Amino acid sequence: MTPPVIAVTSLTRRFPSGTALDDITLALPPGAVYGLVGANGAGKTTLIKHLLGLLRAERGSVRVFGLDPVAEPVAVLSRIGYLSEENDLPGWMRVDELIRYTRAFYPAWDDAYAEELRSAFALDPAARIGTMSKGQKARAGLLIALAYRPELLILDEPSSGLDPIVRRDILGAVMRNVAHEGRTVLFSSHLLDEVEEVADHVTMLAAGRIMLSAPLADVRGAHASLDAAFVAHVGRSAQGA
Ligand code: ATP
């Protein structure tokens, strides 16, 4: 059996405000698109921060490529492309400077692919990041997360700020393409229709617990829609979250 890219075992994380992750266990093999669904505060970002080594497992264990991301951050992060929810890019840089700066860190950076994405995302190389719209920043963030063809692409709420056309035609295609190449995508979302369109596998989180984790085809076979599955497993609708 192929070893999982992401292996999380009995991961629990508490904050003073409450339990953000409650005994999470997940094993995700490579070559697929994984959709992590949950309402605001469900624990999606906290789980992602553990995968990136930004939070240390208080209880349980986290392995990415078989490695502990806290103990071996360079070995893990050099193989991950990440787009954060905040998308905190340096505002003073121009798009072309951001591309030049980022490519210096990654030997596998693909110039032709970066240019293809820049053109598809209609990003002006001379545009100053600080003056760009939320959607333009999201596109720039996606470009630099993708252009070194990472083995694992982690996108935290990638569609926030993206217009529907970029979301459907570009983001979806990009994620499918990564999986077709045998690489792996994990993205979080509270938009069930988006997850239904692009994910191979769906994991539903609520109040820090996994309520359902299954191939999308199985979920579709058992429920009229992903929304119906969410209501059945989580007890309320994810829409409006
Ligand atoms: P959203 O869709 O709003 O981004 P989420 O599913 O990503 O939500 P998290 O950001 O992981 O959820 O938050 C889970 C819970 O943990 C929330 O109750 C949140 O308030 C809490 N939390 C997250 N980070 C911290 C922190 N650094 N300190 C205290 N509480 C935190």
CSV table of C-alpha atoms in Angstrom, one decimal, residues 4-237:
chain,number,residue,atom,x,y,z
A,4,PRO,CA,0.0,8.3,3.2
A,5,VAL,CA,1.3,11.8,2.5
A,6,ILE,CA,-0.5,13.0,5.6
A,7,ALA,CA,-0.9,10.8,8.6
A,8,VAL,CA,-2.6,12.4,11.7
A,9,THR,CA,-3.2,10.2,14.7
A,10,SER,CA,-5.3,11.1,17.7
A,11,LEU,CA,-4.5,14.8,17.4
A,12,THR,CA,-6.1,17.0,20.0
A,13,ARG,CA,-5.5,20.7,20.4
A,14,ARG,CA,-7.0,22.9,23.1
A,15,PHE,CA,-7.0,26.7,23.3
A,16,PRO,CA,-8.2,28.7,26.4
A,17,SER,CA,-11.4,29.3,24.4
A,18,GLY,CA,-12.1,25.6,24.0
A,19,THR,CA,-11.1,22.4,22.0
A,20,ALA,CA,-10.1,23.2,18.4
A,21,LEU,CA,-9.2,19.6,17.5
A,22,ASP,CA,-10.6,16.6,19.3
A,23,ASP,CA,-8.9,13.3,18.6
A,24,ILE,CA,-8.4,13.7,14.9
A,25,THR,CA,-7.1,10.7,12.9
A,26,LEU,CA,-6.6,10.9,9.2
A,27,ALA,CA,-4.5,9.0,6.6
A,28,LEU,CA,-4.4,10.5,3.2
A,29,PRO,CA,-2.7,8.7,0.3
A,30,PRO,CA,-1.1,10.7,-2.5
A,31,GLY,CA,-2.6,11.6,-5.9
A,32,ALA,CA,-5.9,12.9,-4.9
A,33,VAL,CA,-7.8,16.1,-4.1
A,34,TYR,CA,-9.0,16.2,-0.4
A,35,GLY,CA,-11.7,18.6,0.6
A,36,LEU,CA,-11.8,19.6,4.2
A,37,VAL,CA,-15.2,21.0,5.0
A,38,GLY,CA,-16.5,22.8,8.0
A,39,ALA,CA,-18.2,25.9,9.3
A,40,ASN,CA,-16.3,28.8,10.8
A,41,GLY,CA,-14.4,27.7,13.8
A,42,ALA,CA,-14.6,24.0,13.0
A,43,GLY,CA,-10.8,23.5,13.3
A,44,LYS,CA,-9.7,23.5,9.6
A,45,THR,CA,-7.0,26.1,9.9
A,46,THR,CA,-5.8,24.6,13.2
A,47,LEU,CA,-5.4,21.3,11.5
A,48,ILE,CA,-3.5,22.9,8.6
A,49,LYS,CA,-1.2,24.7,10.9
A,50,HIS,CA,-0.2,21.4,12.5
A,51,LEU,CA,0.6,20.0,9.0
A,52,LEU,CA,2.9,22.9,8.3
A,53,GLY,CA,4.6,22.6,11.7
A,54,LEU,CA,3.3,26.0,12.8
A,55,LEU,CA,1.6,24.3,15.8
A,56,ARG,CA,3.1,21.5,17.8
A,57,ALA,CA,0.9,18.5,18.5
A,58,GLU,CA,-0.1,18.7,22.2
A,59,ARG,CA,-1.5,15.2,22.1
A,60,GLY,CA,-1.3,12.7,19.2
A,61,SER,CA,1.0,12.8,16.2
A,62,VAL,CA,1.3,14.5,12.9
A,63,ARG,CA,3.4,13.2,10.0
A,64,VAL,CA,3.7,14.7,6.5
A,65,PHE,CA,5.8,12.6,4.0
A,66,GLY,CA,6.4,10.4,7.0
A,67,LEU,CA,8.2,13.3,8.8
A,68,ASP,CA,7.4,15.4,11.8
A,69,PRO,CA,6.9,18.9,10.4
A,70,VAL,CA,7.9,20.5,13.7
A,71,ALA,CA,11.2,18.5,14.0
A,72,GLU,CA,12.0,18.7,10.2
A,73,PRO,CA,10.5,22.0,8.9
A,74,VAL,CA,12.8,22.4,5.9
A,75,ALA,CA,12.4,18.8,4.7
A,76,VAL,CA,8.7,19.1,4.9
A,77,LEU,CA,8.0,22.7,3.9
A,78,SER,CA,10.2,22.5,0.8
A,79,ARG,CA,7.8,19.9,-0.6
A,80,ILE,CA,4.6,21.8,0.2
A,81,GLY,CA,2.9,24.6,-1.6
A,82,TYR,CA,0.7,26.6,0.8
A,83,LEU,CA,-1.8,29.4,0.4
A,84,SER,CA,-3.0,30.8,3.7
A,85,GLU,CA,-6.4,32.1,4.4
A,86,GLU,CA,-4.9,35.6,5.2
A,87,ASN,CA,-2.7,35.4,2.1
A,88,ASP,CA,-0.1,37.6,3.8
A,89,LEU,CA,2.2,38.5,0.8
A,90,PRO,CA,4.7,41.4,1.1
A,91,GLY,CA,2.7,44.5,0.1
A,92,TRP,CA,5.7,46.5,-1.1
A,93,MET,CA,6.7,43.9,-3.7
A,94,ARG,CA,5.6,44.0,-7.3
A,95,VAL,CA,4.3,40.8,-8.9
A,96,ASP,CA,7.5,40.2,-10.9
A,97,GLU,CA,9.6,40.8,-7.8
A,98,LEU,CA,7.5,38.3,-5.8
A,99,ILE,CA,8.0,35.7,-8.5
A,100,ARG,CA,11.8,36.3,-8.6
A,101,TYR,CA,12.0,36.3,-4.8
A,102,THR,CA,10.1,33.1,-4.4
A,103,ARG,CA,11.8,31.2,-7.2
A,104,ALA,CA,15.1,31.7,-5.4
A,105,PHE,CA,14.0,29.3,-2.7
A,106,TYR,CA,12.9,26.5,-4.9
A,107,PRO,CA,15.2,24.6,-7.2
A,108,ALA,CA,12.3,23.0,-9.0
A,109,TRP,CA,10.6,26.3,-9.8
A,110,ASP,CA,9.1,26.0,-13.3
A,111,ASP,CA,9.4,29.4,-15.2
A,112,ALA,CA,7.2,28.4,-18.0
A,113,TYR,CA,4.4,27.2,-15.7
A,114,ALA,CA,4.7,30.4,-13.6
A,115,GLU,CA,4.3,32.5,-16.7
A,116,GLU,CA,1.3,30.4,-17.8
A,117,LEU,CA,-0.3,30.9,-14.5
A,118,ARG,CA,0.5,34.7,-14.4
A,119,SER,CA,-1.2,35.0,-17.8
A,120,ALA,CA,-4.2,32.8,-16.9
A,121,PHE,CA,-4.6,34.8,-13.7
A,122,ALA,CA,-4.3,38.1,-15.6
A,123,LEU,CA,-1.7,39.4,-13.2
A,124,ASP,CA,0.2,42.5,-14.3
A,125,PRO,CA,4.0,41.9,-13.5
A,126,ALA,CA,4.4,45.6,-12.6
A,127,ALA,CA,1.4,45.7,-10.1
A,128,ARG,CA,2.3,46.5,-6.5
A,129,ILE,CA,0.9,43.7,-4.3
A,130,GLY,CA,-0.2,46.2,-1.6
A,131,THR,CA,-2.5,47.9,-4.1
A,132,MET,CA,-4.1,44.8,-5.5
A,133,SER,CA,-7.6,43.5,-4.8
A,134,LYS,CA,-8.2,40.5,-2.5
A,135,GLY,CA,-8.9,38.3,-5.6
A,136,GLN,CA,-5.7,39.5,-7.3
A,137,LYS,CA,-3.7,38.8,-4.2
A,138,ALA,CA,-5.3,35.3,-4.0
A,139,ARG,CA,-4.2,34.7,-7.6
A,140,ALA,CA,-0.6,35.8,-6.8
A,141,GLY,CA,-0.6,33.6,-3.7
A,142,LEU,CA,-1.8,30.6,-5.8
A,143,LEU,CA,0.8,31.3,-8.5
A,144,ILE,CA,3.8,31.1,-6.1
A,145,ALA,CA,2.3,28.1,-4.2
A,146,LEU,CA,2.0,26.2,-7.5
A,147,ALA,CA,5.0,27.1,-9.7
A,148,TYR,CA,7.5,24.8,-8.1
A,149,ARG,CA,5.1,21.9,-8.5
A,150,PRO,CA,5.1,20.9,-4.9
A,151,GLU,CA,4.2,17.3,-4.0
A,152,LEU,CA,1.6,18.5,-1.6
A,153,LEU,CA,-0.5,21.6,-2.1
A,154,ILE,CA,-2.4,23.0,0.9
A,155,LEU,CA,-4.9,25.7,0.3
A,156,ASP,CA,-6.8,27.3,3.2
A,157,GLU,CA,-10.1,28.6,1.9
A,158,PRO,CA,-8.6,29.2,-1.6
A,159,SER,CA,-11.8,30.7,-3.1
A,160,SER,CA,-12.3,33.5,-0.6
A,161,GLY,CA,-11.8,36.6,-2.8
A,162,LEU,CA,-11.8,34.7,-6.1
A,163,ASP,CA,-14.5,35.5,-8.5
A,164,PRO,CA,-16.7,32.6,-9.7
A,165,ILE,CA,-15.0,32.2,-13.0
A,166,VAL,CA,-11.5,32.0,-11.6
A,167,ARG,CA,-12.8,29.7,-8.9
A,168,ARG,CA,-14.5,27.3,-11.3
A,169,ASP,CA,-12.4,27.4,-14.4
A,170,ILE,CA,-8.9,27.9,-13.0
A,171,LEU,CA,-8.7,26.8,-9.4
A,172,GLY,CA,-10.7,23.6,-10.1
A,173,ALA,CA,-8.5,22.8,-13.1
A,174,VAL,CA,-5.3,23.5,-11.2
A,175,MET,CA,-6.3,21.2,-8.4
A,176,ARG,CA,-7.4,18.4,-10.8
A,177,ASN,CA,-4.1,18.8,-12.7
A,178,VAL,CA,-2.0,18.4,-9.5
A,179,ALA,CA,-3.8,15.2,-8.6
A,180,HIS,CA,-3.5,13.9,-12.2
A,181,GLU,CA,0.3,14.3,-11.9
A,182,GLY,CA,0.2,12.0,-8.8
A,183,ARG,CA,0.6,14.9,-6.4
A,184,THR,CA,-1.8,15.7,-3.6
A,185,VAL,CA,-4.1,18.6,-2.8
A,186,LEU,CA,-5.7,19.4,0.6
A,187,PHE,CA,-8.0,22.4,0.6
A,188,SER,CA,-10.4,23.7,3.2
A,189,SER,CA,-13.7,25.3,2.3
A,190,HIS,CA,-17.1,26.0,3.7
A,191,LEU,CA,-18.5,26.0,0.2
A,192,LEU,CA,-20.0,22.5,-0.3
A,193,ASP,CA,-20.7,23.0,-4.0
A,194,GLU,CA,-17.0,23.8,-4.6
A,195,VAL,CA,-15.9,20.7,-2.7
A,196,GLU,CA,-18.4,18.6,-4.6
A,197,GLU,CA,-17.1,19.9,-8.0
A,198,VAL,CA,-13.4,19.2,-7.4
A,199,ALA,CA,-12.7,16.9,-4.5
A,200,ASP,CA,-12.1,13.1,-4.7
A,201,HIS,CA,-12.5,12.7,-1.0
A,202,VAL,CA,-14.3,14.8,1.6
A,203,THR,CA,-13.6,15.2,5.3
A,204,MET,CA,-16.2,17.0,7.4
A,205,LEU,CA,-15.1,18.7,10.6
A,206,ALA,CA,-17.4,20.1,13.2
A,207,ALA,CA,-16.3,21.5,16.6
A,208,GLY,CA,-12.9,19.9,16.1
A,209,ARG,CA,-14.2,16.4,15.3
A,210,ILE,CA,-14.2,14.4,12.1
A,211,MET,CA,-17.9,13.7,11.4
A,212,LEU,CA,-17.3,12.0,8.1
A,213,SER,CA,-14.3,11.2,5.9
A,214,ALA,CA,-15.0,9.3,2.7
A,215,PRO,CA,-14.5,9.2,-1.0
A,216,LEU,CA,-16.9,11.7,-2.6
A,217,ALA,CA,-18.4,8.9,-4.8
A,218,ASP,CA,-19.4,7.0,-1.6
A,219,VAL,CA,-20.9,10.2,0.0
A,220,ARG,CA,-22.9,10.8,-3.2
A,221,GLY,CA,-24.1,7.2,-3.3
A,222,ALA,CA,-25.4,7.5,0.3
A,223,HIS,CA,-26.9,11.0,0.2
A,224,ALA,CA,-28.8,13.2,-2.3
A,225,SER,CA,-26.2,15.9,-2.1
A,226,LEU,CA,-23.1,16.9,-0.2
A,227,ASP,CA,-25.3,19.4,1.6
A,228,ALA,CA,-27.7,16.6,2.7
A,229,ALA,CA,-24.6,14.6,3.9
A,230,PHE,CA,-23.4,17.5,5.9
A,231,VAL,CA,-26.8,18.0,7.5
A,232,ALA,CA,-27.0,14.2,8.2
A,233,HIS,CA,-23.5,14.0,9.8
A,234,VAL,CA,-23.1,17.4,11.3
A,235,GLY,CA,-26.7,18.2,12.2
A,236,ARG,CA,-27.0,21.5,10.4
A,237,SER,CA,-26.3,23.1,7.1
